[in-house]
mmCIF file of C-alpha atoms in Angstrom:
data_model
loop_
_atom_site.group_PDB
_atom_site.id
_atom_site.type_symbol
_atom_site.label_atom_id
_atom_site.label_comp_id
_atom_site.label_asym_id
_atom_site.label_seq_id
_atom_site.Cartn_x
_atom_site.Cartn_y
_atom_site.Cartn_z
ATOM 1 C CA MET A 1 64.187 157.925 86.756
ATOM 2 C CA HIS A 2 61.229 157.921 88.820
ATOM 3 C CA VAL A 3 57.804 156.938 87.638
ATOM 4 C CA GLY A 4 56.164 160.105 86.096
ATOM 5 C CA GLU A 5 59.346 162.108 86.097
ATOM 6 C CA ARG A 6 59.723 164.286 83.001
ATOM 7 C CA ARG A 7 63.000 164.265 80.978
ATOM 8 C CA PHE A 8 64.361 167.467 79.430
ATOM 9 C CA MET A 9 66.459 167.569 76.333
ATOM 10 C CA SER A 10 69.533 168.591 78.359
ATOM 11 C CA ASP A 11 69.476 165.385 80.284
ATOM 12 C CA PRO A 12 71.834 162.573 79.163
ATOM 13 C CA PRO A 13 70.328 160.612 76.372
ATOM 14 C CA MET A 14 68.247 157.475 77.275
ATOM 15 C CA PRO A 15 69.805 154.110 76.186
ATOM 16 C CA ASP A 16 68.544 153.310 72.848
ATOM 17 C CA PRO A 17 66.787 149.827 73.054
ATOM 18 C CA LEU A 18 66.642 149.602 69.086
ATOM 19 C CA ILE A 19 70.505 149.159 69.456
ATOM 20 C CA SER A 20 71.228 147.782 72.972
ATOM 21 C CA SER A 21 68.597 144.997 73.469
ATOM 22 C CA ASP A 22 68.935 141.573 71.972
ATOM 23 C CA LYS A 23 65.315 140.607 72.783
ATOM 24 C CA SER A 24 63.654 138.985 69.892
ATOM 25 C CA ILE A 25 60.868 141.374 69.388
ATOM 26 C CA LEU A 26 63.273 144.308 69.255
ATOM 27 C CA LYS A 27 65.481 142.624 66.784
ATOM 28 C CA ALA A 28 62.214 142.186 64.613
ATOM 29 C CA LEU A 29 61.418 145.901 65.048
ATOM 30 C CA ARG A 30 64.887 146.773 63.802
ATOM 31 C CA GLY A 31 64.040 144.993 60.723
ATOM 32 C CA GLU A 32 66.027 141.700 61.468
ATOM 33 C CA ALA A 33 64.901 138.440 59.854
ATOM 34 C CA GLN A 34 64.943 135.629 62.394
ATOM 35 C CA ALA A 35 64.571 131.862 62.216
ATOM 36 C CA ARG A 36 61.314 132.167 63.944
ATOM 37 C CA PRO A 37 59.386 135.340 64.338
ATOM 38 C CA PRO A 38 58.494 136.544 68.022
ATOM 39 C CA ILE A 39 54.949 136.431 68.969
ATOM 40 C CA TRP A 40 52.433 138.039 71.154
ATOM 41 C CA VAL A 41 48.584 138.525 70.741
ATOM 42 C CA MET A 42 46.342 141.695 71.036
ATOM 43 C CA ARG A 43 44.077 141.165 74.073
ATOM 44 C CA GLN A 44 46.238 138.142 75.218
ATOM 45 C CA ALA A 45 45.225 139.179 78.854
ATOM 46 C CA GLY A 46 41.500 138.853 78.669
ATOM 47 C CA ARG A 47 38.371 136.862 79.184
ATOM 48 C CA TYR A 48 39.296 133.644 77.568
ATOM 49 C CA LEU A 49 41.488 132.981 80.569
ATOM 50 C CA PRO A 50 39.678 131.726 83.626
ATOM 51 C CA GLU A 51 42.188 133.402 85.943
ATOM 52 C CA TYR A 52 41.368 136.661 84.305
ATOM 53 C CA ARG A 53 37.759 136.343 84.870
ATOM 54 C CA GLU A 54 38.360 135.541 88.465
ATOM 55 C CA LEU A 55 40.499 138.587 88.987
ATOM 56 C CA ARG A 56 38.168 140.856 87.273
ATOM 57 C CA GLN A 57 35.411 139.771 89.627
ATOM 58 C CA ARG A 58 37.414 141.312 92.471
ATOM 59 C CA ALA A 59 37.257 144.875 91.031
ATOM 60 C CA PRO A 60 34.179 146.920 91.687
ATOM 61 C CA ASP A 61 34.081 148.271 88.023
ATOM 62 C CA PHE A 62 36.364 148.142 84.920
ATOM 63 C CA VAL A 63 37.983 151.466 85.323
ATOM 64 C CA SER A 64 39.019 150.688 88.894
ATOM 65 C CA PHE A 65 40.334 147.389 87.555
ATOM 66 C CA CYS A 66 42.595 149.295 85.007
ATOM 67 C CA LEU A 67 43.716 151.883 87.597
ATOM 68 C CA THR A 68 44.701 149.484 90.277
ATOM 69 C CA PRO A 69 48.248 148.605 89.644
ATOM 70 C CA GLU A 70 48.396 145.388 91.618
ATOM 71 C CA MET A 71 45.552 143.995 89.724
ATOM 72 C CA ALA A 72 46.341 145.423 86.264
ATOM 73 C CA ALA A 73 49.915 144.142 86.628
ATOM 74 C CA GLU A 74 48.609 140.679 87.472
ATOM 75 C CA ALA A 75 46.221 140.661 84.354
ATOM 76 C CA THR A 76 49.216 141.714 82.283
ATOM 77 C CA LEU A 77 51.383 138.916 83.549
ATOM 78 C CA GLN A 78 48.779 136.122 83.437
ATOM 79 C CA PRO A 79 49.203 134.963 80.011
ATOM 80 C CA LEU A 80 52.952 134.827 80.234
ATOM 81 C CA ARG A 81 52.498 131.989 82.810
ATOM 82 C CA ARG A 82 50.671 129.853 80.308
ATOM 83 C CA PHE A 83 52.276 130.576 76.785
ATOM 84 C CA GLU A 84 55.904 131.147 75.481
ATOM 85 C CA LEU A 85 55.216 134.669 74.437
ATOM 86 C CA SER A 86 57.753 137.276 73.401
ATOM 87 C CA ALA A 87 56.058 140.195 75.018
ATOM 88 C CA ALA A 88 53.688 141.357 77.710
ATOM 89 C CA ILE A 89 51.291 144.181 76.817
ATOM 90 C CA LEU A 90 50.112 146.617 79.506
ATOM 91 C CA PHE A 91 46.755 145.795 80.755
ATOM 92 C CA ALA A 92 44.689 148.976 80.496
ATOM 93 C CA ASP A 93 42.050 150.747 78.059
ATOM 94 C CA ILE A 94 42.301 153.170 75.387
ATOM 95 C CA LEU A 95 39.468 155.137 76.827
ATOM 96 C CA LEU A 96 41.537 156.210 79.955
ATOM 97 C CA ILE A 97 42.598 159.072 77.989
ATOM 98 C CA PRO A 98 39.332 160.727 77.566
ATOM 99 C CA MET A 99 38.587 160.061 81.217
ATOM 100 C CA ALA A 100 41.816 161.706 82.162
ATOM 101 C CA MET A 101 40.925 164.714 79.988
ATOM 102 C CA GLY A 102 37.471 165.237 81.838
ATOM 103 C CA CYS A 103 35.084 162.846 80.067
ATOM 104 C CA ASP A 104 32.768 160.871 82.476
ATOM 105 C CA LEU A 105 33.539 157.145 81.614
ATOM 106 C CA ARG A 106 31.610 154.071 82.716
ATOM 107 C CA PHE A 107 31.387 150.639 81.224
ATOM 108 C CA VAL A 108 27.952 149.079 81.288
ATOM 109 C CA LYS A 109 27.677 145.113 81.167
ATOM 110 C CA GLY A 110 26.430 144.064 77.788
ATOM 111 C CA GLU A 111 26.588 147.505 76.364
ATOM 112 C CA GLY A 112 30.275 148.630 76.533
ATOM 113 C CA PRO A 113 31.618 152.071 77.324
ATOM 114 C CA LYS A 114 29.558 155.150 77.881
ATOM 115 C CA LEU A 115 31.080 158.625 77.923
ATOM 116 C CA SER A 116 29.740 162.162 78.001
ATOM 117 C CA PRO A 117 29.525 163.224 74.423
ATOM 118 C CA VAL A 118 31.798 165.841 72.883
ATOM 119 C CA ARG A 119 29.917 167.115 69.883
ATOM 120 C CA ASP A 120 30.504 170.957 69.769
ATOM 121 C CA ARG A 121 33.374 173.539 70.455
ATOM 122 C CA ALA A 122 31.992 174.101 74.013
ATOM 123 C CA SER A 123 32.358 170.499 74.943
ATOM 124 C CA VAL A 124 35.901 170.314 73.358
ATOM 125 C CA ASP A 125 37.022 173.503 75.153
ATOM 126 C CA ALA A 126 35.621 171.843 78.424
ATOM 127 C CA LEU A 127 38.463 169.198 78.093
ATOM 128 C CA THR A 128 41.895 169.489 79.455
ATOM 129 C CA THR A 129 45.299 167.907 79.112
ATOM 130 C CA ASP A 130 46.708 169.298 82.481
ATOM 131 C CA THR A 131 45.287 166.325 84.346
ATOM 132 C CA VAL A 132 46.606 163.494 82.360
ATOM 133 C CA SER A 133 49.820 162.820 84.225
ATOM 134 C CA ARG A 134 48.137 162.790 87.614
ATOM 135 C CA THR A 135 45.151 160.762 86.571
ATOM 136 C CA LEU A 136 47.104 158.074 84.835
ATOM 137 C CA ALA A 137 49.895 157.738 87.281
ATOM 138 C CA PRO A 138 48.532 154.491 88.339
ATOM 139 C CA VAL A 139 49.182 153.163 84.882
ATOM 140 C CA THR A 140 52.793 153.906 85.036
ATOM 141 C CA GLU A 141 53.061 152.149 88.363
ATOM 142 C CA THR A 142 51.524 149.049 86.669
ATOM 143 C CA VAL A 143 54.115 149.332 83.831
ATOM 144 C CA ALA A 144 56.949 149.533 86.639
ATOM 145 C CA ARG A 145 55.493 146.586 88.500
ATOM 146 C CA VAL A 146 55.347 144.438 85.373
ATOM 147 C CA LYS A 147 58.889 145.480 84.099
ATOM 148 C CA GLU A 148 60.393 144.255 87.407
ATOM 149 C CA GLN A 149 58.895 140.758 86.931
ATOM 150 C CA LEU A 150 59.744 140.160 83.427
ATOM 151 C CA GLU A 151 62.750 138.007 82.587
ATOM 152 C CA GLY A 152 64.806 136.756 79.692
ATOM 153 C CA ASP A 153 63.473 137.472 76.049
ATOM 154 C CA VAL A 154 60.204 138.930 77.230
ATOM 155 C CA ALA A 155 59.718 142.528 76.386
ATOM 156 C CA LEU A 156 57.035 144.960 77.752
ATOM 157 C CA ILE A 157 54.679 146.875 75.488
ATOM 158 C CA GLY A 158 52.916 149.999 76.355
ATOM 159 C CA PHE A 159 50.048 151.527 74.263
ATOM 160 C CA ALA A 160 47.386 153.996 73.661
ATOM 161 C CA GLY A 161 44.590 154.505 71.248
ATOM 162 C CA ALA A 162 44.982 156.734 68.370
ATOM 163 C CA PRO A 163 43.251 160.205 68.454
ATOM 164 C CA TRP A 164 40.616 159.294 65.700
ATOM 165 C CA THR A 165 39.684 156.073 67.355
ATOM 166 C CA VAL A 166 39.337 157.577 70.793
ATOM 167 C CA ALA A 167 37.516 160.582 69.407
ATOM 168 C CA THR A 168 34.818 158.140 67.664
ATOM 169 C CA TYR A 169 33.923 157.014 71.232
ATOM 170 C CA MET A 170 33.959 160.646 72.635
ATOM 171 C CA ILE A 171 31.811 162.076 69.878
ATOM 172 C CA GLU A 172 29.325 159.403 69.801
ATOM 173 C CA GLY A 173 29.372 158.782 73.551
ATOM 174 C CA GLU A 174 29.718 155.125 73.087
ATOM 175 C CA GLY A 175 30.872 152.761 70.475
ATOM 176 C CA SER A 176 29.507 152.659 66.946
ATOM 177 C CA ARG A 177 29.547 150.489 63.743
ATOM 178 C CA ASP A 178 30.275 153.237 61.231
ATOM 179 C CA GLN A 179 31.722 156.232 63.205
ATOM 180 C CA TRP A 180 29.002 158.394 61.723
ATOM 181 C CA ALA A 181 28.604 161.026 64.302
ATOM 182 C CA ALA A 182 32.525 161.454 64.303
ATOM 183 C CA ARG A 183 32.697 161.667 60.487
ATOM 184 C CA VAL A 184 29.763 164.253 60.571
ATOM 185 C CA PHE A 185 31.422 166.409 63.168
ATOM 186 C CA ALA A 186 34.811 166.263 61.248
ATOM 187 C CA TYR A 187 33.093 167.785 58.152
ATOM 188 C CA GLU A 188 30.651 169.981 59.815
ATOM 189 C CA ASP A 189 32.966 171.654 62.120
ATOM 190 C CA PRO A 190 36.697 171.013 61.121
ATOM 191 C CA GLU A 191 38.017 173.749 63.313
ATOM 192 C CA SER A 192 36.572 172.112 66.561
ATOM 193 C CA PHE A 193 37.433 168.728 65.329
ATOM 194 C CA GLY A 194 41.010 169.747 64.535
ATOM 195 C CA ARG A 195 41.247 171.228 68.129
ATOM 196 C CA LEU A 196 40.052 167.757 69.534
ATOM 197 C CA MET A 197 42.662 166.047 67.513
ATOM 198 C CA THR A 198 45.470 168.467 68.742
ATOM 199 C CA MET A 199 44.429 167.908 72.315
ATOM 200 C CA LEU A 200 44.234 164.167 71.916
ATOM 201 C CA SER A 201 47.620 163.936 70.240
ATOM 202 C CA ALA A 202 49.224 165.999 73.058
ATOM 203 C CA ALA A 203 47.655 163.785 75.951
ATOM 204 C CA THR A 204 48.345 160.648 74.185
ATOM 205 C CA ALA A 205 51.953 161.603 73.577
ATOM 206 C CA GLU A 206 52.322 162.433 77.344
ATOM 207 C CA TYR A 207 50.845 159.156 78.309
ATOM 208 C CA LEU A 208 53.212 157.182 75.995
ATOM 209 C CA VAL A 209 56.227 158.988 77.318
ATOM 210 C CA MET A 210 55.146 158.234 80.912
ATOM 211 C CA GLN A 211 54.904 154.479 79.937
ATOM 212 C CA ALA A 212 58.292 154.541 78.324
ATOM 213 C CA GLU A 213 59.775 156.331 81.277
ATOM 214 C CA ALA A 214 58.290 153.670 83.565
ATOM 215 C CA GLY A 215 59.880 150.886 81.637
ATOM 216 C CA ALA A 216 57.821 150.017 78.361
ATOM 217 C CA GLU A 217 60.245 148.824 75.736
ATOM 218 C CA VAL A 218 57.828 149.206 72.767
ATOM 219 C CA LEU A 219 54.871 151.502 72.319
ATOM 220 C CA LYS A 220 51.842 150.629 70.214
ATOM 221 C CA ILE A 221 49.208 153.185 68.791
ATOM 222 C CA PHE A 222 45.896 151.448 68.086
ATOM 223 C CA ASP A 223 43.767 152.997 65.483
ATOM 224 C CA SER A 224 41.070 150.586 65.408
ATOM 225 C CA TRP A 225 38.580 152.508 63.219
ATOM 226 C CA ALA A 226 40.829 153.635 60.485
ATOM 227 C CA SER A 227 38.840 152.009 57.818
ATOM 228 C CA GLY A 228 36.218 153.628 55.614
ATOM 229 C CA LEU A 229 37.645 157.218 55.469
ATOM 230 C CA THR A 230 38.021 159.315 52.502
ATOM 231 C CA GLU A 231 41.518 160.326 51.595
ATOM 232 C CA ASP A 232 41.244 163.880 53.185
ATOM 233 C CA LEU A 233 39.686 162.544 56.427
ATOM 234 C CA PHE A 234 42.285 159.732 56.615
ATOM 235 C CA GLN A 235 45.039 162.477 56.211
ATOM 236 C CA ARG A 236 43.417 164.759 58.955
ATOM 237 C CA ALA A 237 42.108 162.172 61.395
ATOM 238 C CA VAL A 238 44.578 159.290 61.219
ATOM 239 C CA ILE A 239 48.005 160.304 59.632
ATOM 240 C CA GLU A 240 48.383 163.894 60.833
ATOM 241 C CA PRO A 241 47.608 163.133 64.580
ATOM 242 C CA THR A 242 49.654 159.969 64.612
ATOM 243 C CA ALA A 243 52.665 161.680 63.022
ATOM 244 C CA ASP A 244 52.010 164.388 65.647
ATOM 245 C CA ILE A 245 52.269 161.893 68.569
ATOM 246 C CA VAL A 246 55.452 160.273 67.137
ATOM 247 C CA ARG A 247 57.159 163.716 66.882
ATOM 248 C CA GLN A 248 56.254 164.470 70.319
ATOM 249 C CA VAL A 249 57.377 161.212 71.839
ATOM 250 C CA ARG A 250 60.702 161.550 70.041
ATOM 251 C CA ALA A 251 61.228 165.216 71.071
ATOM 252 C CA ALA A 252 60.693 163.930 74.836
ATOM 253 C CA GLY A 253 63.785 161.836 74.242
ATOM 254 C CA VAL A 254 62.073 158.519 73.947
ATOM 255 C CA ASP A 255 63.605 156.323 71.482
ATOM 256 C CA VAL A 256 61.675 152.954 71.963
ATOM 257 C CA PRO A 257 60.013 151.360 68.765
ATOM 258 C CA ILE A 258 56.609 152.538 67.966
ATOM 259 C CA ILE A 259 54.171 150.180 66.335
ATOM 260 C CA GLY A 260 51.143 151.858 64.497
ATOM 261 C CA PHE A 261 47.816 149.917 63.801
ATOM 262 C CA PRO A 262 45.672 151.669 61.071
ATOM 263 C CA ARG A 263 43.159 148.785 61.027
ATOM 264 C CA GLY A 264 41.368 148.573 57.582
ATOM 265 C CA ALA A 265 43.516 151.224 56.075
ATOM 266 C CA GLY A 266 44.509 148.794 53.291
ATOM 267 C CA PRO A 267 46.169 150.388 50.224
ATOM 268 C CA ALA A 268 46.831 153.406 52.356
ATOM 269 C CA ILE A 269 49.247 151.663 54.760
ATOM 270 C CA PRO A 270 52.398 152.405 52.890
ATOM 271 C CA ARG A 271 51.390 156.095 52.998
ATOM 272 C CA TYR A 272 50.727 155.770 56.794
ATOM 273 C CA VAL A 273 54.058 154.402 57.307
ATOM 274 C CA ARG A 274 55.986 156.953 55.282
ATOM 275 C CA GLU A 275 53.982 159.999 56.664
ATOM 276 C CA THR A 276 53.601 158.988 60.364
ATOM 277 C CA GLY A 277 57.232 157.996 61.215
ATOM 278 C CA VAL A 278 56.162 154.772 62.987
ATOM 279 C CA THR A 279 58.795 152.198 63.460
ATOM 280 C CA ALA A 280 56.616 149.378 62.361
ATOM 281 C CA VAL A 281 53.071 148.769 61.261
ATOM 282 C CA ALA A 282 50.440 146.222 62.439
ATOM 283 C CA LEU A 283 48.361 144.680 59.718
ATOM 284 C CA ASP A 284 44.864 143.342 60.027
ATOM 285 C CA GLN A 285 43.644 140.025 58.372
ATOM 286 C CA SER A 286 42.337 141.674 55.260
ATOM 287 C CA VAL A 287 45.872 142.630 54.030
ATOM 288 C CA PRO A 288 46.996 140.224 51.443
ATOM 289 C CA LEU A 289 50.365 138.658 52.383
ATOM 290 C CA ASN A 290 52.101 138.916 49.028
ATOM 291 C CA TRP A 291 51.136 142.559 48.616
ATOM 292 C CA ALA A 292 52.368 143.338 52.239
ATOM 293 C CA ARG A 293 55.576 141.696 51.732
ATOM 294 C CA GLU A 294 56.186 143.741 48.441
ATOM 295 C CA ASN A 295 54.707 147.042 49.502
ATOM 296 C CA VAL A 296 54.921 147.414 53.286
ATOM 297 C CA GLN A 297 57.597 145.229 54.646
ATOM 298 C CA PRO A 298 60.269 146.976 52.579
ATOM 299 C CA LEU A 299 59.278 150.255 54.283
ATOM 300 C CA ALA A 300 59.073 148.907 57.790
ATOM 301 C CA PRO A 301 58.810 145.860 60.052
ATOM 302 C CA VAL A 302 55.242 144.350 59.975
ATOM 303 C CA GLN A 303 53.136 142.803 62.610
ATOM 304 C CA GLY A 304 50.339 140.221 62.183
ATOM 305 C CA ASN A 305 48.072 139.156 60.779
ATOM 306 C CA LEU A 306 46.320 135.821 61.539
ATOM 307 C CA ASP A 307 42.441 136.121 61.388
ATOM 308 C CA ASN A 308 41.115 135.981 65.176
ATOM 309 C CA ALA A 309 38.309 133.841 63.717
ATOM 310 C CA LEU A 310 40.809 131.200 62.581
ATOM 311 C CA LEU A 311 42.321 131.188 66.155
ATOM 312 C CA ARG A 312 38.832 130.693 67.253
ATOM 313 C CA ALA A 313 38.203 127.722 64.986
ATOM 314 C CA GLY A 314 41.623 126.190 65.350
ATOM 315 C CA GLY A 315 42.660 122.927 63.512
ATOM 316 C CA PRO A 316 44.378 122.404 60.225
ATOM 317 C CA ALA A 317 43.163 125.624 58.645
ATOM 318 C CA MET A 318 44.825 127.681 61.457
ATOM 319 C CA ASP A 319 47.970 125.751 61.158
ATOM 320 C CA ALA A 320 48.170 126.343 57.320
ATOM 321 C CA ALA A 321 47.506 130.085 57.901
ATOM 322 C CA ILE A 322 50.188 130.421 60.611
ATOM 323 C CA ASP A 323 52.860 128.819 58.177
ATOM 324 C CA ALA A 324 51.730 131.003 55.419
ATOM 325 C CA ILE A 325 52.138 134.127 57.411
ATOM 326 C CA VAL A 326 55.615 133.025 58.710
ATOM 327 C CA GLU A 327 56.715 132.141 55.406
ATOM 328 C CA ALA A 328 55.660 135.349 53.698
ATOM 329 C CA PHE A 329 57.344 137.535 56.151
ATOM 330 C CA ALA A 330 60.518 135.499 56.688
ATOM 331 C CA GLY A 331 62.780 137.808 54.699
ATOM 332 C CA GLY A 332 62.569 140.795 56.984
ATOM 333 C CA GLY A 333 61.318 142.157 60.409
ATOM 334 C CA HIS A 334 58.101 140.301 61.324
ATOM 335 C CA VAL A 335 56.206 140.097 64.697
ATOM 336 C CA PHE A 336 53.598 137.530 64.603
ATOM 337 C CA ASN A 337 50.097 138.520 65.919
ATOM 338 C CA LEU A 338 46.564 138.436 65.048
ATOM 339 C CA GLY A 339 44.653 140.717 62.682
ATOM 340 C CA HIS A 340 42.667 141.861 65.760
ATOM 341 C CA GLY A 341 42.270 140.856 69.475
ATOM 342 C CA ILE A 342 41.778 137.415 70.675
ATOM 343 C CA THR A 343 37.935 136.722 71.519
ATOM 344 C CA PRO A 344 36.673 135.622 74.864
ATOM 345 C CA GLU A 345 35.306 132.356 73.544
ATOM 346 C CA THR A 346 38.601 131.238 71.933
ATOM 347 C CA PRO A 347 39.729 127.896 73.352
ATOM 348 C CA ILE A 348 42.996 128.053 75.478
ATOM 349 C CA GLU A 349 44.319 125.016 73.726
ATOM 350 C CA ASN A 350 44.091 126.867 70.482
ATOM 351 C CA MET A 351 46.189 129.762 71.755
ATOM 352 C CA ALA A 352 48.668 127.186 73.078
ATOM 353 C CA ARG A 353 48.766 125.515 69.622
ATOM 354 C CA LEU A 354 49.191 128.939 67.946
ATOM 355 C CA VAL A 355 52.072 130.044 70.044
ATOM 356 C CA ASN A 356 53.966 126.602 69.826
ATOM 357 C CA ARG A 357 53.570 126.498 66.182
ATOM 358 C CA VAL A 358 54.897 129.988 65.543
ATOM 359 C CA ARG A 359 57.822 129.568 68.099
ATOM 360 C CA HIS A 360 58.829 126.037 67.126
ATOM 361 C CA GLY A 361 57.287 125.264 63.750
#
């Protein structure tokens, strides 16, 4: 199948990697316990690597970097040359979706992303999902390039931001600490907010299907700002849009495992797993190990959840935390990861120590 080509339900079924592949991360996502868990790290391609910083300097801006397949593929592959990782994760950005839908997007050094704000029905109606596949075609080329170069046990993970997390940036026009503008908009104009969620779900599902068709063996949905929501808003903004994405991806004939990451959801995680249809769930560092083993892992394989501050600090405290996580989840499906992304100031030797300890004890 060519990159970007759509499948139809009358086509022959795609091979099911949940059944056919023996890669360790896919075993874990089937719920199989293993002697040592597979490992990859959120933001494993990033500024803590000098080769990444050198590569980044060649691009005129961050959006161009993400949409230049040769450069994005190189960034994706860089950590695999240093560490014995179980997966590569596509190098891209969650805000490519709103850009593809018509939002102006730029990244300002020292300030982060800036977007044209979406704060009323008119600005929601000005968005479109018609240009997603064309605008994001370079990302699928990146996926195909990376897939061609992976060998052995290493799988390729594609991803997208969840509608709520992406919407918080769109509504605010930039990042925020408490997602205040998005929360207010969801309450003040629930109809327009619902329309935005529907559009984002459709665009995100299409984008994930594109990645799977290009060679991604696992998909991940990042809901980084799922914390601090009322039960009602968590349902409307997190669970329902995620479930919608999963349904659309499956309806397109894509059967690869899907990892959901409702960061900060805490006691709502079991509900999230049951109602969204995700294959597995990623846990942030605030989730207690014993609670997760008893209340989450019986429902779905888990991913996580070392504190990224411990990775930054290193030493015996990190070693002890690694061992505790591995032991806690040893009885079922578990993919070792951080509770959030690796930070730029993390020493490379700490990352090497983490990977070696997870892989070999």
